mmCIF file with all atom_site columns, C-alpha atoms in Angstrom:
data_model
loop_
_atom_site.group_PDB
_atom_site.id
_atom_site.type_symbol
_atom_site.label_atom_id
_atom_site.label_alt_id
_atom_site.label_comp_id
_atom_site.label_asym_id
_atom_site.label_entity_id
_atom_site.label_seq_id
_atom_site.pdbx_PDB_ins_code
_atom_site.Cartn_x
_atom_site.Cartn_y
_atom_site.Cartn_z
_atom_site.occupancy
_atom_site.B_iso_or_equiv
_atom_site.pdbx_formal_charge
_atom_site.auth_seq_id
_atom_site.auth_comp_id
_atom_site.auth_asym_id
_atom_site.auth_atom_id
_atom_site.pdbx_PDB_model_num
ATOM 1   C CA . MET S 1 1   ? 0.141   0.155  -0.111  1.00 47.00 ? 1403 MET S CA 1
ATOM 2   C CA . ALA S 1 2   ? 1.305   3.087  -0.802  1.00 50.00 ? 1404 ALA S CA 1
ATOM 3   C CA . LYS S 1 3   ? 2.648   5.271  0.904   1.00 54.00 ? 1405 LYS S CA 1
ATOM 4   C CA . THR S 1 4   ? 0.297   8.897  2.497   1.00 59.00 ? 1406 THR S CA 1
ATOM 5   C CA . LYS S 1 5   ? 2.680   11.817 1.609   1.00 61.00 ? 1407 LYS S CA 1
ATOM 6   C CA . THR S 1 6   ? 1.095   14.375 2.956   1.00 69.00 ? 1408 THR S CA 1
ATOM 7   C CA . THR S 1 7   ? 1.720   14.114 7.137   1.00 79.00 ? 1409 THR S CA 1
ATOM 8   C CA . TYR S 1 8   ? 1.479   16.258 9.631   1.00 78.00 ? 1410 TYR S CA 1
ATOM 9   C CA . THR S 1 9   ? 5.287   18.153 10.323  1.00 86.00 ? 1411 THR S CA 1
ATOM 10  C CA . GLU S 1 10  ? 6.904   20.330 12.525  1.00 87.00 ? 1412 GLU S CA 1
ATOM 11  C CA . ILE S 1 11  ? 8.360   22.594 9.974   1.00 91.00 ? 1413 ILE S CA 1
ATOM 12  C CA . ASP S 1 12  ? 7.813   26.661 11.191  1.00 94.00 ? 1414 ASP S CA 1
ATOM 13  C CA . ILE S 1 13  ? 5.074   28.090 8.614   1.00 96.00 ? 1415 ILE S CA 1
ATOM 14  C CA . LYS S 1 14  ? 7.052   31.149 9.584   1.00 94.00 ? 1416 LYS S CA 1
ATOM 15  C CA . ASP S 1 15  ? 10.486  29.794 8.312   1.00 95.00 ? 1417 ASP S CA 1
ATOM 16  C CA . PHE S 1 16  ? 8.602   27.792 5.418   1.00 95.00 ? 1418 PHE S CA 1
ATOM 17  C CA . LEU S 1 17  ? 7.526   31.076 4.373   1.00 96.00 ? 1419 LEU S CA 1
ATOM 18  C CA . ASP S 1 18  ? 10.994  32.815 4.539   1.00 94.00 ? 1420 ASP S CA 1
ATOM 19  C CA . SER S 1 19  ? 12.895  30.293 2.165   1.00 94.00 ? 1421 SER S CA 1
ATOM 20  C CA . TYR S 1 20  ? 9.571   28.810 0.008   1.00 94.00 ? 1422 TYR S CA 1
ATOM 21  C CA . VAL S 1 21  ? 7.589   31.961 -1.400  1.00 95.00 ? 1423 VAL S CA 1
ATOM 22  C CA . ASP S 1 22  ? 10.039  34.651 -3.109  1.00 90.00 ? 1424 ASP S CA 1
ATOM 23  C CA . ASN S 1 23  ? 7.272   36.062 -4.030  1.00 92.00 ? 1425 ASN S CA 1
ATOM 24  C CA . GLU S 1 24  ? 5.924   39.124 -0.803  1.00 95.00 ? 1426 GLU S CA 1
ATOM 25  C CA . GLN S 1 25  ? 2.419   39.990 -2.743  1.00 96.00 ? 1427 GLN S CA 1
ATOM 26  C CA . LYS S 1 26  ? 2.482   35.776 -2.374  1.00 97.00 ? 1428 LYS S CA 1
ATOM 27  C CA . LYS S 1 27  ? 3.579   36.147 1.173   1.00 97.00 ? 1429 LYS S CA 1
ATOM 28  C CA . ALA S 1 28  ? 1.562   38.733 2.127   1.00 97.00 ? 1430 ALA S CA 1
ATOM 29  C CA . ASP S 1 29  ? -1.433  36.769 0.586   1.00 98.00 ? 1431 ASP S CA 1
ATOM 30  C CA . SER S 1 30  ? -0.430  33.526 3.158   1.00 98.00 ? 1432 SER S CA 1
ATOM 31  C CA . LEU S 1 31  ? -0.277  35.398 5.771   1.00 98.00 ? 1433 LEU S CA 1
ATOM 32  C CA . GLN S 1 32  ? -2.978  36.764 5.414   1.00 98.00 ? 1434 GLN S CA 1
ATOM 33  C CA . LEU S 1 33  ? -4.338  33.608 4.304   1.00 98.00 ? 1435 LEU S CA 1
ATOM 34  C CA . ILE S 1 34  ? -3.405  31.907 7.629   1.00 98.00 ? 1436 ILE S CA 1
ATOM 35  C CA . GLU S 1 35  ? -5.004  35.053 9.655   1.00 98.00 ? 1437 GLU S CA 1
ATOM 36  C CA . LEU S 1 36  ? -8.925  33.856 7.775   1.00 98.00 ? 1438 LEU S CA 1
ATOM 37  C CA . MET S 1 37  ? -8.228  30.017 7.887   1.00 98.00 ? 1439 MET S CA 1
ATOM 38  C CA . GLN S 1 38  ? -7.371  30.503 11.241  1.00 98.00 ? 1440 GLN S CA 1
ATOM 39  C CA . LYS S 1 39  ? -10.034 32.222 12.790  1.00 98.00 ? 1441 LYS S CA 1
ATOM 40  C CA . TRP S 1 40  ? -12.546 29.860 10.756  1.00 97.00 ? 1442 TRP S CA 1
ATOM 41  C CA . SER S 1 41  ? -11.376 27.013 10.750  1.00 97.00 ? 1443 SER S CA 1
ATOM 42  C CA . ASP S 1 42  ? -10.672 27.803 14.956  1.00 97.00 ? 1444 ASP S CA 1
ATOM 43  C CA . SER S 1 43  ? -7.276  26.031 14.115  1.00 96.00 ? 1445 SER S CA 1
ATOM 44  C CA . GLU S 1 44  ? -4.290  26.204 14.525  1.00 96.00 ? 1446 GLU S CA 1
ATOM 45  C CA . PRO S 1 45  ? -1.854  26.571 10.911  1.00 97.00 ? 1447 PRO S CA 1
ATOM 46  C CA . LYS S 1 46  ? 0.346   23.855 11.404  1.00 96.00 ? 1448 LYS S CA 1
ATOM 47  C CA . MET S 1 47  ? 2.619   21.969 8.044   1.00 96.00 ? 1449 MET S CA 1
ATOM 48  C CA . TRP S 1 48  ? 1.438   19.437 5.972   1.00 93.00 ? 1450 TRP S CA 1
ATOM 49  C CA . GLY S 1 49  ? 4.099   17.524 3.929   1.00 89.00 ? 1451 GLY S CA 1
ATOM 50  C CA . PRO S 1 50  ? 6.864   19.938 2.597   1.00 92.00 ? 1452 PRO S CA 1
ATOM 51  C CA . SER S 1 51  ? 4.540   22.698 1.116   1.00 94.00 ? 1453 SER S CA 1
ATOM 52  C CA . ILE S 1 52  ? 0.981   22.985 2.792   1.00 95.00 ? 1454 ILE S CA 1
ATOM 53  C CA . ILE S 1 53  ? -0.006  24.750 5.402   1.00 97.00 ? 1455 ILE S CA 1
ATOM 54  C CA . GLY S 1 54  ? -3.234  23.198 6.469   1.00 96.00 ? 1456 GLY S CA 1
ATOM 55  C CA . PHE S 1 55  ? -6.202  23.710 8.792   1.00 96.00 ? 1457 PHE S CA 1
ATOM 56  C CA . GLY S 1 56  ? -8.148  20.972 11.683  1.00 93.00 ? 1458 GLY S CA 1
ATOM 57  C CA . ASN S 1 57  ? -7.069  17.585 10.772  1.00 91.00 ? 1459 ASN S CA 1
ATOM 58  C CA . TYR S 1 58  ? -9.522  14.431 10.563  1.00 86.00 ? 1460 TYR S CA 1
ATOM 59  C CA . HIS S 1 59  ? -8.386  11.079 10.236  1.00 81.00 ? 1461 HIS S CA 1
ATOM 60  C CA . TYR S 1 60  ? -10.524 8.880  7.482   1.00 78.00 ? 1462 TYR S CA 1
ATOM 61  C CA . LYS S 1 61  ? -10.172 4.939  6.291   1.00 76.00 ? 1463 LYS S CA 1
ATOM 62  C CA . TYR S 1 62  ? -11.393 4.013  2.912   1.00 73.00 ? 1464 TYR S CA 1
ATOM 63  C CA . ALA S 1 63  ? -12.637 0.857  1.931   1.00 75.00 ? 1465 ALA S CA 1
ATOM 64  C CA . SER S 1 64  ? -9.338  0.042  0.020   1.00 78.00 ? 1466 SER S CA 1
ATOM 65  C CA . GLY S 1 65  ? -7.532  -0.175 4.149   1.00 77.00 ? 1467 GLY S CA 1
ATOM 66  C CA . HIS S 1 66  ? -5.751  2.742  3.492   1.00 76.00 ? 1468 HIS S CA 1
ATOM 67  C CA . GLU S 1 67  ? -6.605  5.158  5.746   1.00 79.00 ? 1469 GLU S CA 1
ATOM 68  C CA . GLY S 1 68  ? -4.458  8.416  7.771   1.00 81.00 ? 1470 GLY S CA 1
ATOM 69  C CA . ASP S 1 69  ? -5.050  11.898 8.924   1.00 84.00 ? 1471 ASP S CA 1
ATOM 70  C CA . ALA S 1 70  ? -5.476  15.189 6.008   1.00 87.00 ? 1472 ALA S CA 1
ATOM 71  C CA . PRO S 1 71  ? -6.450  19.217 7.471   1.00 93.00 ? 1473 PRO S CA 1
ATOM 72  C CA . VAL S 1 72  ? -9.608  19.577 7.393   1.00 93.00 ? 1474 VAL S CA 1
ATOM 73  C CA . ILE S 1 73  ? -9.234  22.875 4.663   1.00 95.00 ? 1475 ILE S CA 1
ATOM 74  C CA . GLY S 1 74  ? -5.586  24.151 4.070   1.00 96.00 ? 1476 GLY S CA 1
ATOM 75  C CA . PHE S 1 75  ? -3.561  25.901 1.554   1.00 97.00 ? 1477 PHE S CA 1
ATOM 76  C CA . SER S 1 76  ? -0.268  25.536 -0.693  1.00 97.00 ? 1478 SER S CA 1
ATOM 77  C CA . PRO S 1 77  ? 1.641   29.397 -2.085  1.00 97.00 ? 1479 PRO S CA 1
ATOM 78  C CA . ARG S 1 78  ? 2.712   27.559 -5.697  1.00 95.00 ? 1480 ARG S CA 1
ATOM 79  C CA . LYS S 1 79  ? 4.897   29.511 -7.547  1.00 92.00 ? 1481 LYS S CA 1
ATOM 80  C CA . ALA S 1 80  ? 2.261   29.684 -10.530 1.00 92.00 ? 1482 ALA S CA 1
ATOM 81  C CA . ALA S 1 81  ? -0.626  29.560 -7.870  1.00 96.00 ? 1483 ALA S CA 1
ATOM 82  C CA . PHE S 1 82  ? -2.205  29.295 -4.321  1.00 98.00 ? 1484 PHE S CA 1
ATOM 83  C CA . SER S 1 83  ? -4.182  24.971 -4.483  1.00 97.00 ? 1485 SER S CA 1
ATOM 84  C CA . LEU S 1 84  ? -6.296  26.377 -2.280  1.00 97.00 ? 1486 LEU S CA 1
ATOM 85  C CA . TYR S 1 85  ? -7.816  23.100 -0.280  1.00 94.00 ? 1487 TYR S CA 1
ATOM 86  C CA . VAL S 1 86  ? -11.250 24.156 0.368   1.00 94.00 ? 1488 VAL S CA 1
ATOM 87  C CA . TYR S 1 87  ? -13.590 22.370 -2.378  1.00 92.00 ? 1489 TYR S CA 1
ATOM 88  C CA . SER S 1 88  ? -16.088 19.870 -1.590  1.00 90.00 ? 1490 SER S CA 1
ATOM 89  C CA . ASP S 1 89  ? -18.541 18.492 -3.674  1.00 90.00 ? 1491 ASP S CA 1
ATOM 90  C CA . THR S 1 90  ? -21.921 19.467 -2.716  1.00 92.00 ? 1492 THR S CA 1
ATOM 91  C CA . GLU S 1 91  ? -25.418 21.888 -4.195  1.00 95.00 ? 1493 GLU S CA 1
ATOM 92  C CA . LYS S 1 92  ? -24.072 24.866 -1.336  1.00 96.00 ? 1494 LYS S CA 1
ATOM 93  C CA . SER S 1 93  ? -20.742 24.947 -3.305  1.00 94.00 ? 1495 SER S CA 1
ATOM 94  C CA . LYS S 1 94  ? -21.664 23.849 -6.785  1.00 94.00 ? 1496 LYS S CA 1
ATOM 95  C CA . LEU S 1 95  ? -23.486 27.676 -6.402  1.00 97.00 ? 1497 LEU S CA 1
ATOM 96  C CA . LEU S 1 96  ? -20.963 29.573 -4.818  1.00 97.00 ? 1498 LEU S CA 1
ATOM 97  C CA . LEU S 1 97  ? -18.361 28.315 -7.216  1.00 96.00 ? 1499 LEU S CA 1
ATOM 98  C CA . PRO S 1 98  ? -19.521 31.067 -10.097 1.00 97.00 ? 1500 PRO S CA 1
ATOM 99  C CA . ASN S 1 99  ? -19.598 33.518 -7.969  1.00 98.00 ? 1501 ASN S CA 1
ATOM 100 C CA . LEU S 1 100 ? -15.689 32.824 -6.410  1.00 98.00 ? 1502 LEU S CA 1
ATOM 101 C CA . GLY S 1 101 ? -14.025 35.537 -9.218  1.00 98.00 ? 1503 GLY S CA 1
ATOM 102 C CA . LYS S 1 102 ? -10.790 34.351 -10.927 1.00 98.00 ? 1504 LYS S CA 1
ATOM 103 C CA . PHE S 1 103 ? -9.685  30.554 -10.643 1.00 97.00 ? 1505 PHE S CA 1
ATOM 104 C CA . LYS S 1 104 ? -8.859  27.351 -11.885 1.00 97.00 ? 1506 LYS S CA 1
ATOM 105 C CA . MET S 1 105 ? -10.063 23.836 -10.525 1.00 95.00 ? 1507 MET S CA 1
ATOM 106 C CA . SER S 1 106 ? -9.511  20.433 -10.775 1.00 90.00 ? 1508 SER S CA 1
ATOM 107 C CA . LYS S 1 107 ? -11.130 18.331 -8.642  1.00 80.00 ? 1509 LYS S CA 1
ATOM 108 C CA . ALA S 1 108 ? -10.891 19.222 -5.362  1.00 77.00 ? 1510 ALA S CA 1
ATOM 109 C CA . CYS S 1 109 ? -8.756  22.089 -5.589  1.00 91.00 ? 1511 CYS S CA 1
ATOM 110 C CA . ILE S 1 110 ? -8.840  25.833 -6.306  1.00 97.00 ? 1512 ILE S CA 1
ATOM 111 C CA . TYR S 1 111 ? -6.191  27.490 -8.172  1.00 98.00 ? 1513 TYR S CA 1
ATOM 112 C CA . ILE S 1 112 ? -5.611  31.410 -7.674  1.00 98.00 ? 1514 ILE S CA 1
ATOM 113 C CA . LYS S 1 113 ? -2.932  33.845 -8.549  1.00 97.00 ? 1515 LYS S CA 1
ATOM 114 C CA . LYS S 1 114 ? -3.811  36.074 -5.753  1.00 97.00 ? 1516 LYS S CA 1
ATOM 115 C CA . LEU S 1 115 ? -6.123  36.571 -2.953  1.00 97.00 ? 1517 LEU S CA 1
ATOM 116 C CA . SER S 1 116 ? -7.409  39.742 -4.831  1.00 97.00 ? 1518 SER S CA 1
ATOM 117 C CA . ASP S 1 117 ? -8.690  38.130 -7.551  1.00 98.00 ? 1519 ASP S CA 1
ATOM 118 C CA . ILE S 1 118 ? -10.941 35.920 -5.604  1.00 98.00 ? 1520 ILE S CA 1
ATOM 119 C CA . ASP S 1 119 ? -14.277 37.119 -2.749  1.00 98.00 ? 1521 ASP S CA 1
ATOM 120 C CA . VAL S 1 120 ? -12.480 35.918 0.046   1.00 98.00 ? 1522 VAL S CA 1
ATOM 121 C CA . SER S 1 121 ? -16.833 35.855 1.069   1.00 98.00 ? 1523 SER S CA 1
ATOM 122 C CA . ILE S 1 122 ? -17.279 33.844 -1.119  1.00 98.00 ? 1524 ILE S CA 1
ATOM 123 C CA . LEU S 1 123 ? -13.797 31.957 -0.264  1.00 98.00 ? 1525 LEU S CA 1
ATOM 124 C CA . LYS S 1 124 ? -15.176 31.625 3.489   1.00 98.00 ? 1526 LYS S CA 1
ATOM 125 C CA . GLU S 1 125 ? -18.330 30.047 2.719   1.00 98.00 ? 1527 GLU S CA 1
ATOM 126 C CA . LEU S 1 126 ? -16.383 27.500 0.708   1.00 97.00 ? 1528 LEU S CA 1
ATOM 127 C CA . CYS S 1 127 ? -14.607 26.855 3.324   1.00 97.00 ? 1529 CYS S CA 1
ATOM 128 C CA . MET S 1 128 ? -17.234 26.518 6.381   1.00 97.00 ? 1530 MET S CA 1
ATOM 129 C CA . GLU S 1 129 ? -18.747 24.552 3.608   1.00 96.00 ? 1531 GLU S CA 1
ATOM 130 C CA . SER S 1 130 ? -15.497 22.044 3.482   1.00 94.00 ? 1532 SER S CA 1
ATOM 131 C CA . ILE S 1 131 ? -15.581 22.032 6.779   1.00 95.00 ? 1533 ILE S CA 1
ATOM 132 C CA . GLN S 1 132 ? -19.028 21.368 8.119   1.00 94.00 ? 1534 GLN S CA 1
ATOM 133 C CA . TYR S 1 133 ? -19.142 17.778 4.731   1.00 92.00 ? 1535 TYR S CA 1
ATOM 134 C CA . ILE S 1 134 ? -16.177 16.853 6.463   1.00 90.00 ? 1536 ILE S CA 1
ATOM 135 C CA . SER S 1 135 ? -17.193 16.824 9.753   1.00 88.00 ? 1537 SER S CA 1
ATOM 136 C CA . GLU S 1 136 ? -20.110 14.873 8.574   1.00 87.00 ? 1538 GLU S CA 1
ATOM 137 C CA . HIS S 1 137 ? -18.757 12.542 6.439   1.00 76.00 ? 1539 HIS S CA 1
ATOM 138 C CA . HIS S 1 138 ? -14.956 11.927 7.805   1.00 66.00 ? 1540 HIS S CA 1
ATOM 139 C CA . GLU S 1 139 ? -13.454 11.901 4.529   1.00 66.00 ? 1541 GLU S CA 1
ATOM 140 C CA . CYS S 1 140 ? -12.657 14.500 1.356   1.00 68.00 ? 1542 CYS S CA 1
ATOM 141 C CA . SER S 1 141 ? -15.808 14.853 -1.010  1.00 61.00 ? 1543 SER S CA 1
ATOM 142 C CA . CYS S 1 142 ? -13.391 14.124 -3.946  1.00 61.00 ? 1544 CYS S CA 1
ATOM 143 C CA . ARG S 1 143 ? -13.268 10.553 -2.473  1.00 55.00 ? 1545 ARG S CA 1
ATOM 144 C CA . ALA S 1 144 ? -16.535 9.751  -2.863  1.00 53.00 ? 1546 ALA S CA 1
ATOM 145 C CA . LYS S 1 145 ? -17.500 9.632  -5.760  1.00 46.00 ? 1547 LYS S CA 1
#
């Protein structure tokens, strides 16, 4: 069975941002996302894997037997774009997405260039919906399909 790559680490978030993010706007947006997600999740930020800042955690176990822990919501300030791990595939989330702003999306990840490209109040609603979904289902909605 494959080993889970995204696990909690002891990496200091400030040290991570100072060494990983070389763009001042991205660093400022990262600090703002930390503040917002910490407030919305009521959880301290922690590093998951080498580059994800996560908030909260939950334990999952799939029918395959694979299990592990993951952050409830989080983000990574990658070079090309922020990866926001905040989406659950619910009817409410689907209705919110068109009002989010400028973004791209994969199955469960929203990509933005900068925070000013999106409506932060819609991001909050998406985060709150994801927090609720995970608290009820104990898994990312990306695994439910």
